[in-house]
JSON list of C-alpha atoms in Angstrom, two decimals:
[
{"chain": "R", "resi": 218, "resn": "UNK", "atom": "CA", "xyz": [12.22, -37.02, -38.73]},
{"chain": "R", "resi": 219, "resn": "UNK", "atom": "CA", "xyz": [13.66, -40.58, -38.05]},
{"chain": "R", "resi": 220, "resn": "UNK", "atom": "CA", "xyz": [14.62, -42.51, -41.12]},
{"chain": "R", "resi": 221, "resn": "UNK", "atom": "CA", "xyz": [14.41, -46.38, -41.13]},
{"chain": "R", "resi": 222, "resn": "UNK", "atom": "CA", "xyz": [16.97, -48.34, -43.18]},
{"chain": "R", "resi": 223, "resn": "UNK", "atom": "CA", "xyz": [15.98, -51.78, -43.86]},
{"chain": "R", "resi": 224, "resn": "UNK", "atom": "CA", "xyz": [18.67, -54.43, -44.79]},
{"chain": "R", "resi": 225, "resn": "UNK", "atom": "CA", "xyz": [18.42, -58.23, -45.46]},
{"chain": "R", "resi": 226, "resn": "UNK", "atom": "CA", "xyz": [21.00, -60.81, -44.57]},
{"chain": "R", "resi": 227, "resn": "UNK", "atom": "CA", "xyz": [20.70, -64.28, -46.26]},
{"chain": "R", "resi": 228, "resn": "UNK", "atom": "CA", "xyz": [21.99, -67.27, -44.35]},
{"chain": "R", "resi": 229, "resn": "UNK", "atom": "CA", "xyz": [22.61, -70.72, -46.03]},
{"chain": "R", "resi": 230, "resn": "UNK", "atom": "CA", "xyz": [22.74, -73.91, -44.20]},
{"chain": "R", "resi": 231, "resn": "UNK", "atom": "CA", "xyz": [24.80, -77.17, -45.41]},
{"chain": "R", "resi": 232, "resn": "UNK", "atom": "CA", "xyz": [23.90, -80.81, -44.69]},
{"chain": "R", "resi": 233, "resn": "UNK", "atom": "CA", "xyz": [26.32, -83.26, -43.06]},
{"chain": "R", "resi": 234, "resn": "UNK", "atom": "CA", "xyz": [29.04, -85.38, -44.74]},
{"chain": "R", "resi": 235, "resn": "UNK", "atom": "CA", "xyz": [26.74, -88.48, -45.67]},
{"chain": "R", "resi": 236, "resn": "UNK", "atom": "CA", "xyz": [26.29, -89.98, -49.04]},
{"chain": "R", "resi": 237, "resn": "UNK", "atom": "CA", "xyz": [22.78, -88.81, -49.17]},
{"chain": "R", "resi": 238, "resn": "UNK", "atom": "CA", "xyz": [21.99, -86.32, -51.61]},
{"chain": "R", "resi": 239, "resn": "UNK", "atom": "CA", "xyz": [22.62, -82.78, -50.15]},
{"chain": "R", "resi": 240, "resn": "UNK", "atom": "CA", "xyz": [19.42, -81.00, -49.14]},
{"chain": "R", "resi": 241, "resn": "UNK", "atom": "CA", "xyz": [18.48, -77.91, -50.88]},
{"chain": "R", "resi": 242, "resn": "UNK", "atom": "CA", "xyz": [19.98, -74.89, -49.56]},
{"chain": "R", "resi": 243, "resn": "UNK", "atom": "CA", "xyz": [17.71, -73.02, -46.89]},
{"chain": "R", "resi": 244, "resn": "UNK", "atom": "CA", "xyz": [17.72, -69.14, -47.16]},
{"chain": "R", "resi": 245, "resn": "UNK", "atom": "CA", "xyz": [16.88, -67.23, -44.05]},
{"chain": "R", "resi": 246, "resn": "UNK", "atom": "CA", "xyz": [16.20, -63.65, -44.21]},
{"chain": "R", "resi": 247, "resn": "UNK", "atom": "CA", "xyz": [16.95, -61.51, -41.34]},
{"chain": "R", "resi": 248, "resn": "UNK", "atom": "CA", "xyz": [15.48, -57.93, -41.23]},
{"chain": "R", "resi": 249, "resn": "UNK", "atom": "CA", "xyz": [17.73, -55.45, -39.67]},
{"chain": "R", "resi": 250, "resn": "UNK", "atom": "CA", "xyz": [16.52, -52.28, -38.92]},
{"chain": "R", "resi": 251, "resn": "UNK", "atom": "CA", "xyz": [18.37, -49.07, -38.07]},
{"chain": "R", "resi": 252, "resn": "UNK", "atom": "CA", "xyz": [17.00, -45.70, -37.10]},
{"chain": "R", "resi": 253, "resn": "UNK", "atom": "CA", "xyz": [18.84, -42.63, -38.20]},
{"chain": "R", "resi": 254, "resn": "UNK", "atom": "CA", "xyz": [17.92, -39.42, -36.62]},
{"chain": "R", "resi": 255, "resn": "UNK", "atom": "CA", "xyz": [17.33, -36.82, -39.21]},
{"chain": "R", "resi": 256, "resn": "UNK", "atom": "CA", "xyz": [18.65, -33.31, -38.57]},
{"chain": "R", "resi": 257, "resn": "UNK", "atom": "CA", "xyz": [16.18, -31.32, -36.55]},
{"chain": "R", "resi": 258, "resn": "UNK", "atom": "CA", "xyz": [14.58, -28.50, -38.51]},
{"chain": "R", "resi": 259, "resn": "UNK", "atom": "CA", "xyz": [15.24, -25.15, -37.17]},
{"chain": "R", "resi": 260, "resn": "UNK", "atom": "CA", "xyz": [12.23, -22.96, -36.82]},
{"chain": "R", "resi": 261, "resn": "UNK", "atom": "CA", "xyz": [12.55, -19.36, -37.79]},
{"chain": "R", "resi": 262, "resn": "UNK", "atom": "CA", "xyz": [12.83, -17.07, -34.82]},
{"chain": "R", "resi": 263, "resn": "UNK", "atom": "CA", "xyz": [10.58, -13.94, -34.87]},
{"chain": "R", "resi": 264, "resn": "UNK", "atom": "CA", "xyz": [11.83, -10.84, -32.96]},
{"chain": "R", "resi": 265, "resn": "UNK", "atom": "CA", "xyz": [9.98, -9.88, -30.01]},
{"chain": "R", "resi": 266, "resn": "UNK", "atom": "CA", "xyz": [7.10, -7.63, -30.92]},
{"chain": "R", "resi": 267, "resn": "UNK", "atom": "CA", "xyz": [7.63, -3.94, -30.22]},
{"chain": "R", "resi": 268, "resn": "UNK", "atom": "CA", "xyz": [6.30, -2.73, -26.83]},
{"chain": "R", "resi": 269, "resn": "UNK", "atom": "CA", "xyz": [2.78, -1.48, -27.32]},
{"chain": "R", "resi": 270, "resn": "UNK", "atom": "CA", "xyz": [2.67, 2.33, -27.09]},
{"chain": "R", "resi": 271, "resn": "UNK", "atom": "CA", "xyz": [0.13, 3.98, -24.85]},
{"chain": "R", "resi": 272, "resn": "UNK", "atom": "CA", "xyz": [-1.67, 6.64, -26.81]},
{"chain": "R", "resi": 273, "resn": "UNK", "atom": "CA", "xyz": [-2.25, 8.54, -23.51]},
{"chain": "R", "resi": 274, "resn": "UNK", "atom": "CA", "xyz": [1.26, 8.34, -22.38]},
{"chain": "R", "resi": 275, "resn": "UNK", "atom": "CA", "xyz": [2.71, 11.83, -21.74]},
{"chain": "R", "resi": 276, "resn": "UNK", "atom": "CA", "xyz": [-0.70, 13.50, -22.36]},
{"chain": "R", "resi": 277, "resn": "UNK", "atom": "CA", "xyz": [-1.20, 16.70, -20.33]},
{"chain": "R", "resi": 278, "resn": "UNK", "atom": "CA", "xyz": [-4.45, 17.31, -18.53]},
{"chain": "R", "resi": 279, "resn": "UNK", "atom": "CA", "xyz": [-5.85, 20.84, -18.47]},
{"chain": "R", "resi": 280, "resn": "UNK", "atom": "CA", "xyz": [-7.46, 21.94, -15.19]},
{"chain": "R", "resi": 281, "resn": "UNK", "atom": "CA", "xyz": [-11.29, 21.58, -15.32]},
{"chain": "R", "resi": 282, "resn": "UNK", "atom": "CA", "xyz": [-13.52, 24.42, -15.50]},
{"chain": "R", "resi": 283, "resn": "UNK", "atom": "CA", "xyz": [-14.78, 23.63, -12.04]},
{"chain": "R", "resi": 284, "resn": "UNK", "atom": "CA", "xyz": [-11.43, 24.25, -10.49]},
{"chain": "R", "resi": 285, "resn": "UNK", "atom": "CA", "xyz": [-10.26, 27.36, -12.52]},
{"chain": "R", "resi": 286, "resn": "UNK", "atom": "CA", "xyz": [-12.51, 30.47, -12.39]},
{"chain": "R", "resi": 287, "resn": "UNK", "atom": "CA", "xyz": [-15.16, 28.88, -10.19]},
{"chain": "R", "resi": 288, "resn": "UNK", "atom": "CA", "xyz": [-15.98, 32.37, -9.01]},
{"chain": "R", "resi": 289, "resn": "UNK", "atom": "CA", "xyz": [-16.37, 31.10, -5.44]},
{"chain": "R", "resi": 290, "resn": "UNK", "atom": "CA", "xyz": [-16.38, 33.79, -2.77]},
{"chain": "R", "resi": 291, "resn": "UNK", "atom": "CA", "xyz": [-13.13, 33.58, -0.26]},
{"chain": "R", "resi": 292, "resn": "UNK", "atom": "CA", "xyz": [-15.52, 34.27, 2.61]},
{"chain": "R", "resi": 293, "resn": "UNK", "atom": "CA", "xyz": [-18.76, 35.65, 3.85]},
{"chain": "R", "resi": 294, "resn": "UNK", "atom": "CA", "xyz": [-20.13, 38.77, 2.07]},
{"chain": "R", "resi": 295, "resn": "UNK", "atom": "CA", "xyz": [-19.20, 42.25, 3.12]},
{"chain": "R", "resi": 296, "resn": "UNK", "atom": "CA", "xyz": [-21.76, 44.63, 1.70]},
{"chain": "R", "resi": 297, "resn": "UNK", "atom": "CA", "xyz": [-20.64, 47.82, -0.16]},
{"chain": "R", "resi": 298, "resn": "UNK", "atom": "CA", "xyz": [-22.29, 51.03, -1.26]},
{"chain": "R", "resi": 299, "resn": "UNK", "atom": "CA", "xyz": [-23.86, 50.81, -4.68]},
{"chain": "R", "resi": 300, "resn": "UNK", "atom": "CA", "xyz": [-25.58, 54.19, -4.83]},
{"chain": "R", "resi": 301, "resn": "UNK", "atom": "CA", "xyz": [-28.90, 52.49, -5.41]},
{"chain": "R", "resi": 302, "resn": "UNK", "atom": "CA", "xyz": [-31.73, 50.83, -3.58]},
{"chain": "R", "resi": 303, "resn": "UNK", "atom": "CA", "xyz": [-31.20, 47.07, -3.10]},
{"chain": "R", "resi": 304, "resn": "UNK", "atom": "CA", "xyz": [-33.10, 44.28, -1.70]},
{"chain": "R", "resi": 305, "resn": "UNK", "atom": "CA", "xyz": [-31.13, 41.80, 0.41]},
{"chain": "R", "resi": 306, "resn": "UNK", "atom": "CA", "xyz": [-31.46, 38.00, 0.43]},
{"chain": "R", "resi": 307, "resn": "UNK", "atom": "CA", "xyz": [-30.20, 35.31, 2.76]},
{"chain": "R", "resi": 308, "resn": "UNK", "atom": "CA", "xyz": [-27.07, 35.00, 0.64]},
{"chain": "R", "resi": 309, "resn": "UNK", "atom": "CA", "xyz": [-26.02, 38.59, 1.64]},
{"chain": "R", "resi": 310, "resn": "UNK", "atom": "CA", "xyz": [-25.98, 37.76, 5.25]},
{"chain": "R", "resi": 311, "resn": "UNK", "atom": "CA", "xyz": [-22.50, 37.39, 6.82]},
{"chain": "R", "resi": 312, "resn": "UNK", "atom": "CA", "xyz": [-23.92, 34.81, 9.14]},
{"chain": "R", "resi": 313, "resn": "UNK", "atom": "CA", "xyz": [-27.45, 33.43, 9.44]},
{"chain": "R", "resi": 314, "resn": "UNK", "atom": "CA", "xyz": [-27.64, 30.14, 11.56]},
{"chain": "R", "resi": 315, "resn": "UNK", "atom": "CA", "xyz": [-30.97, 28.36, 11.62]},
{"chain": "R", "resi": 316, "resn": "UNK", "atom": "CA", "xyz": [-32.62, 31.02, 9.24]},
{"chain": "R", "resi": 317, "resn": "UNK", "atom": "CA", "xyz": [-34.10, 29.80, 5.90]},
{"chain": "R", "resi": 318, "resn": "UNK", "atom": "CA", "xyz": [-35.41, 31.61, 2.70]},
{"chain": "R", "resi": 319, "resn": "UNK", "atom": "CA", "xyz": [-38.52, 30.80, 0.77]},
{"chain": "R", "resi": 320, "resn": "UNK", "atom": "CA", "xyz": [-42.13, 31.51, 0.07]},
{"chain": "R", "resi": 321, "resn": "UNK", "atom": "CA", "xyz": [-43.99, 32.10, 3.32]},
{"chain": "R", "resi": 322, "resn": "UNK", "atom": "CA", "xyz": [-47.30, 33.63, 4.29]},
{"chain": "R", "resi": 323, "resn": "UNK", "atom": "CA", "xyz": [-47.41, 36.19, 7.16]},
{"chain": "R", "resi": 324, "resn": "UNK", "atom": "CA", "xyz": [-50.21, 35.68, 9.73]},
{"chain": "R", "resi": 325, "resn": "UNK", "atom": "CA", "xyz": [-53.37, 37.80, 8.63]},
{"chain": "R", "resi": 326, "resn": "UNK", "atom": "CA", "xyz": [-52.23, 38.09, 5.06]},
{"chain": "R", "resi": 327, "resn": "UNK", "atom": "CA", "xyz": [-53.60, 36.37, 2.00]},
{"chain": "R", "resi": 328, "resn": "UNK", "atom": "CA", "xyz": [-50.60, 36.03, -0.24]},
{"chain": "R", "resi": 329, "resn": "UNK", "atom": "CA", "xyz": [-47.31, 34.49, 0.42]},
{"chain": "R", "resi": 330, "resn": "UNK", "atom": "CA", "xyz": [-43.97, 36.56, 0.19]},
{"chain": "R", "resi": 331, "resn": "UNK", "atom": "CA", "xyz": [-40.43, 35.74, -0.54]},
{"chain": "R", "resi": 332, "resn": "UNK", "atom": "CA", "xyz": [-39.06, 36.01, 3.07]},
{"chain": "R", "resi": 333, "resn": "UNK", "atom": "CA", "xyz": [-36.54, 34.71, 5.64]},
{"chain": "R", "resi": 334, "resn": "UNK", "atom": "CA", "xyz": [-37.80, 32.93, 8.77]},
{"chain": "R", "resi": 335, "resn": "UNK", "atom": "CA", "xyz": [-36.80, 31.00, 11.82]},
{"chain": "R", "resi": 336, "resn": "UNK", "atom": "CA", "xyz": [-38.29, 29.13, 14.78]},
{"chain": "R", "resi": 337, "resn": "UNK", "atom": "CA", "xyz": [-38.41, 31.01, 18.16]},
{"chain": "R", "resi": 338, "resn": "UNK", "atom": "CA", "xyz": [-38.94, 28.89, 21.40]},
{"chain": "R", "resi": 339, "resn": "UNK", "atom": "CA", "xyz": [-37.76, 29.97, 24.87]},
{"chain": "R", "resi": 340, "resn": "UNK", "atom": "CA", "xyz": [-35.08, 32.34, 23.93]},
{"chain": "R", "resi": 341, "resn": "UNK", "atom": "CA", "xyz": [-33.80, 34.71, 21.45]},
{"chain": "R", "resi": 342, "resn": "UNK", "atom": "CA", "xyz": [-33.18, 33.27, 17.90]},
{"chain": "R", "resi": 343, "resn": "UNK", "atom": "CA", "xyz": [-29.73, 33.21, 16.33]},
{"chain": "R", "resi": 344, "resn": "UNK", "atom": "CA", "xyz": [-29.02, 36.56, 14.67]},
{"chain": "R", "resi": 345, "resn": "UNK", "atom": "CA", "xyz": [-28.92, 37.30, 11.06]},
{"chain": "R", "resi": 346, "resn": "UNK", "atom": "CA", "xyz": [-25.70, 39.56, 10.88]},
{"chain": "R", "resi": 347, "resn": "UNK", "atom": "CA", "xyz": [-24.93, 41.93, 8.04]},
{"chain": "R", "resi": 348, "resn": "UNK", "atom": "CA", "xyz": [-21.38, 43.37, 7.51]},
{"chain": "R", "resi": 349, "resn": "UNK", "atom": "CA", "xyz": [-20.69, 46.59, 5.82]},
{"chain": "R", "resi": 350, "resn": "UNK", "atom": "CA", "xyz": [-17.67, 48.39, 4.34]},
{"chain": "R", "resi": 351, "resn": "UNK", "atom": "CA", "xyz": [-17.79, 52.22, 3.95]},
{"chain": "R", "resi": 352, "resn": "UNK", "atom": "CA", "xyz": [-21.45, 52.01, 3.20]},
{"chain": "R", "resi": 353, "resn": "UNK", "atom": "CA", "xyz": [-23.94, 54.84, 3.19]},
{"chain": "R", "resi": 354, "resn": "UNK", "atom": "CA", "xyz": [-27.67, 54.79, 2.99]},
{"chain": "R", "resi": 355, "resn": "UNK", "atom": "CA", "xyz": [-30.38, 53.12, 5.38]},
{"chain": "R", "resi": 356, "resn": "UNK", "atom": "CA", "xyz": [-31.12, 49.64, 6.16]},
{"chain": "R", "resi": 357, "resn": "UNK", "atom": "CA", "xyz": [-34.90, 48.71, 6.33]},
{"chain": "R", "resi": 358, "resn": "UNK", "atom": "CA", "xyz": [-36.41, 45.51, 7.83]},
{"chain": "R", "resi": 359, "resn": "UNK", "atom": "CA", "xyz": [-40.07, 44.45, 7.80]},
{"chain": "R", "resi": 360, "resn": "UNK", "atom": "CA", "xyz": [-41.30, 41.58, 9.72]},
{"chain": "R", "resi": 361, "resn": "UNK", "atom": "CA", "xyz": [-44.22, 39.50, 11.05]},
{"chain": "R", "resi": 362, "resn": "UNK", "atom": "CA", "xyz": [-45.10, 35.95, 12.33]},
{"chain": "R", "resi": 363, "resn": "UNK", "atom": "CA", "xyz": [-45.45, 33.00, 10.01]},
{"chain": "R", "resi": 364, "resn": "UNK", "atom": "CA", "xyz": [-49.04, 31.68, 9.50]},
{"chain": "R", "resi": 365, "resn": "UNK", "atom": "CA", "xyz": [-47.50, 28.29, 10.03]},
{"chain": "R", "resi": 366, "resn": "UNK", "atom": "CA", "xyz": [-46.35, 29.03, 13.76]},
{"chain": "R", "resi": 367, "resn": "UNK", "atom": "CA", "xyz": [-47.31, 26.34, 16.27]},
{"chain": "R", "resi": 368, "resn": "UNK", "atom": "CA", "xyz": [-48.66, 29.08, 18.68]},
{"chain": "R", "resi": 369, "resn": "UNK", "atom": "CA", "xyz": [-50.93, 32.05, 17.70]},
{"chain": "R", "resi": 370, "resn": "UNK", "atom": "CA", "xyz": [-50.65, 33.30, 21.29]},
{"chain": "R", "resi": 371, "resn": "UNK", "atom": "CA", "xyz": [-47.10, 34.45, 21.11]},
{"chain": "R", "resi": 372, "resn": "UNK", "atom": "CA", "xyz": [-45.67, 37.94, 21.06]},
{"chain": "R", "resi": 373, "resn": "UNK", "atom": "CA", "xyz": [-42.31, 38.42, 19.45]},
{"chain": "R", "resi": 374, "resn": "UNK", "atom": "CA", "xyz": [-39.74, 41.15, 19.91]},
{"chain": "R", "resi": 375, "resn": "UNK", "atom": "CA", "xyz": [-37.54, 42.11, 16.91]},
{"chain": "R", "resi": 376, "resn": "UNK", "atom": "CA", "xyz": [-34.35, 43.94, 17.77]},
{"chain": "R", "resi": 377, "resn": "UNK", "atom": "CA", "xyz": [-31.77, 45.79, 15.65]},
{"chain": "R", "resi": 378, "resn": "UNK", "atom": "CA", "xyz": [-28.24, 45.83, 17.07]},
{"chain": "R", "resi": 379, "resn": "UNK", "atom": "CA", "xyz": [-25.69, 48.11, 15.52]},
{"chain": "R", "resi": 380, "resn": "UNK", "atom": "CA", "xyz": [-21.96, 47.43, 16.24]},
{"chain": "R", "resi": 381, "resn": "UNK", "atom": "CA", "xyz": [-22.84, 45.73, 19.49]},
{"chain": "R", "resi": 382, "resn": "UNK", "atom": "CA", "xyz": [-25.57, 48.15, 20.74]},
{"chain": "R", "resi": 383, "resn": "UNK", "atom": "CA", "xyz": [-29.40, 47.57, 20.47]},
{"chain": "R", "resi": 384, "resn": "UNK", "atom": "CA", "xyz": [-30.80, 50.65, 18.82]},
{"chain": "R", "resi": 385, "resn": "UNK", "atom": "CA", "xyz": [-34.37, 49.55, 17.87]},
{"chain": "R", "resi": 386, "resn": "UNK", "atom": "CA", "xyz": [-36.81, 46.97, 19.27]},
{"chain": "R", "resi": 387, "resn": "UNK", "atom": "CA", "xyz": [-40.52, 46.38, 18.36]},
{"chain": "R", "resi": 388, "resn": "UNK", "atom": "CA", "xyz": [-43.08, 43.92, 19.37]},
{"chain": "R", "resi": 389, "resn": "UNK", "atom": "CA", "xyz": [-45.62, 42.02, 17.13]},
{"chain": "R", "resi": 390, "resn": "UNK", "atom": "CA", "xyz": [-48.52, 39.84, 17.95]},
{"chain": "R", "resi": 391, "resn": "UNK", "atom": "CA", "xyz": [-49.60, 36.77, 15.79]},
{"chain": "R", "resi": 392, "resn": "UNK", "atom": "CA", "xyz": [-51.57, 39.05, 13.19]},
{"chain": "R", "resi": 393, "resn": "UNK", "atom": "CA", "xyz": [-49.37, 42.14, 13.32]},
{"chain": "R", "resi": 394, "resn": "UNK", "atom": "CA", "xyz": [-46.46, 43.30, 11.33]},
{"chain": "R", "resi": 395, "resn": "UNK", "atom": "CA", "xyz": [-43.77, 45.94, 11.86]},
{"chain": "R", "resi": 396, "resn": "UNK", "atom": "CA", "xyz": [-40.77, 47.79, 10.37]},
{"chain": "R", "resi": 397, "resn": "UNK", "atom": "CA", "xyz": [-37.69, 49.08, 11.60]},
{"chain": "R", "resi": 398, "resn": "UNK", "atom": "CA", "xyz": [-34.74, 51.11, 9.95]},
{"chain": "R", "resi": 399, "resn": "UNK", "atom": "CA", "xyz": [-31.28, 52.43, 10.84]},
{"chain": "R", "resi": 400, "resn": "UNK", "atom": "CA", "xyz": [-28.67, 54.60, 9.03]},
{"chain": "R", "resi": 401, "resn": "UNK", "atom": "CA", "xyz": [-25.46, 52.79, 7.69]},
{"chain": "R", "resi": 402, "resn": "UNK", "atom": "CA", "xyz": [-22.97, 55.59, 7.73]},
{"chain": "R", "resi": 403, "resn": "UNK", "atom": "CA", "xyz": [-19.92, 54.41, 9.52]},
{"chain": "R", "resi": 404, "resn": "UNK", "atom": "CA", "xyz": [-21.47, 51.07, 10.40]},
{"chain": "R", "resi": 405, "resn": "UNK", "atom": "CA", "xyz": [-19.67, 47.81, 10.22]},
{"chain": "R", "resi": 406, "resn": "UNK", "atom": "CA", "xyz": [-22.07, 45.29, 11.76]},
{"chain": "R", "resi": 407, "resn": "UNK", "atom": "CA", "xyz": [-25.92, 44.90, 12.20]},
{"chain": "R", "resi": 408, "resn": "UNK", "atom": "CA", "xyz": [-27.61, 42.09, 13.88]},
{"chain": "R", "resi": 409, "resn": "UNK", "atom": "CA", "xyz": [-31.38, 41.17, 13.50]},
{"chain": "R", "resi": 410, "resn": "UNK", "atom": "CA", "xyz": [-32.93, 39.01, 16.32]},
{"chain": "R", "resi": 411, "resn": "UNK", "atom": "CA", "xyz": [-36.32, 37.83, 17.43]},
{"chain": "R", "resi": 412, "resn": "UNK", "atom": "CA", "xyz": [-37.29, 36.68, 20.97]},
{"chain": "R", "resi": 413, "resn": "UNK", "atom": "CA", "xyz": [-40.43, 35.85, 23.07]},
{"chain": "R", "resi": 414, "resn": "UNK", "atom": "CA", "xyz": [-41.91, 38.98, 24.60]},
{"chain": "R", "resi": 415, "resn": "UNK", "atom": "CA", "xyz": [-45.23, 37.59, 26.08]},
{"chain": "R", "resi": 416, "resn": "UNK", "atom": "CA", "xyz": [-46.37, 35.70, 28.98]},
{"chain": "R", "resi": 417, "resn": "UNK", "atom": "CA", "xyz": [-46.27, 32.41, 26.95]},
{"chain": "R", "resi": 418, "resn": "UNK", "atom": "CA", "xyz": [-42.47, 32.51, 26.63]},
{"chain": "R", "resi": 419, "resn": "UNK", "atom": "CA", "xyz": [-41.93, 28.88, 25.63]},
{"chain": "R", "resi": 420, "resn": "UNK", "atom": "CA", "xyz": [-44.60, 28.44, 22.96]},
{"chain": "R", "resi": 421, "resn": "UNK", "atom": "CA", "xyz": [-43.09, 27.79, 19.52]},
{"chain": "R", "resi": 422, "resn": "UNK", "atom": "CA", "xyz": [-43.57, 30.43, 16.93]},
{"chain": "R", "resi": 423, "resn": "UNK", "atom": "CA", "xyz": [-41.96, 31.55, 13.52]},
{"chain": "R", "resi": 424, "resn": "UNK", "atom": "CA", "xyz": [-40.24, 34.83, 13.17]},
{"chain": "R", "resi": 425, "resn": "UNK", "atom": "CA", "xyz": [-40.62, 36.12, 9.54]},
{"chain": "R", "resi": 426, "resn": "UNK", "atom": "CA", "xyz": [-38.66, 38.70, 7.84]},
{"chain": "R", "resi": 427, "resn": "UNK", "atom": "CA", "xyz": [-40.98, 39.70, 5.01]},
{"chain": "R", "resi": 428, "resn": "UNK", "atom": "CA", "xyz": [-38.41, 42.26, 3.50]},
{"chain": "R", "resi": 429, "resn": "UNK", "atom": "CA", "xyz": [-34.89, 43.28, 3.98]},
{"chain": "R", "resi": 430, "resn": "UNK", "atom": "CA", "xyz": [-33.40, 46.23, 1.86]},
{"chain": "R", "resi": 431, "resn": "UNK", "atom": "CA", "xyz": [-31.04, 49.13, 1.62]},
{"chain": "R", "resi": 432, "resn": "UNK", "atom": "CA", "xyz": [-32.05, 52.59, 0.31]},
{"chain": "R", "resi": 433, "resn": "UNK", "atom": "CA", "xyz": [-29.52, 55.11, -0.96]},
{"chain": "R", "resi": 434, "resn": "UNK", "atom": "CA", "xyz": [-30.59, 57.72, 1.42]}
]
């Protein structure tokens, strides 16, 4: 902080050398100001604050349950013998493009059933394919036309193809239903298809599988 030092200087004035009485002395005061710079105070220095520590640094993350032990299949299912009767669903199919599963009512029936269906137009449907590994027993398929079909004048042909060879075929009109079966011993692949069989080949209808199951014998 600056310090101000104030001093005074008196100046006396004398008269000339005349015989007149000397005038009284005149005192003049001069103020001299000097500024002295006081030493600058040094402020205390504080050490830099320690770097913050991230509480999460170095933390390890365990794999989520969705990534470990998800139980997802490595590929489409291959059915094995269980020694007991078994009802099959769409999830048991090796492939089933354009088929869907739900609650549907066969034409001519009062109550809906849990079934699998597809639209059929001018040509055969995409097949439902089942794959088997060293399985014994018999595969059964029951089928009809869906009551929601656009046409009620169409006749559908259902086919069973075993290892590339068609072994069973059956036609059903709008209100009819049918059933086919084939042994599984030594079989690796079975395809189920539906196609128009009547004169109105390009009228839209819905092929409906009302039940698909395996029996032990």
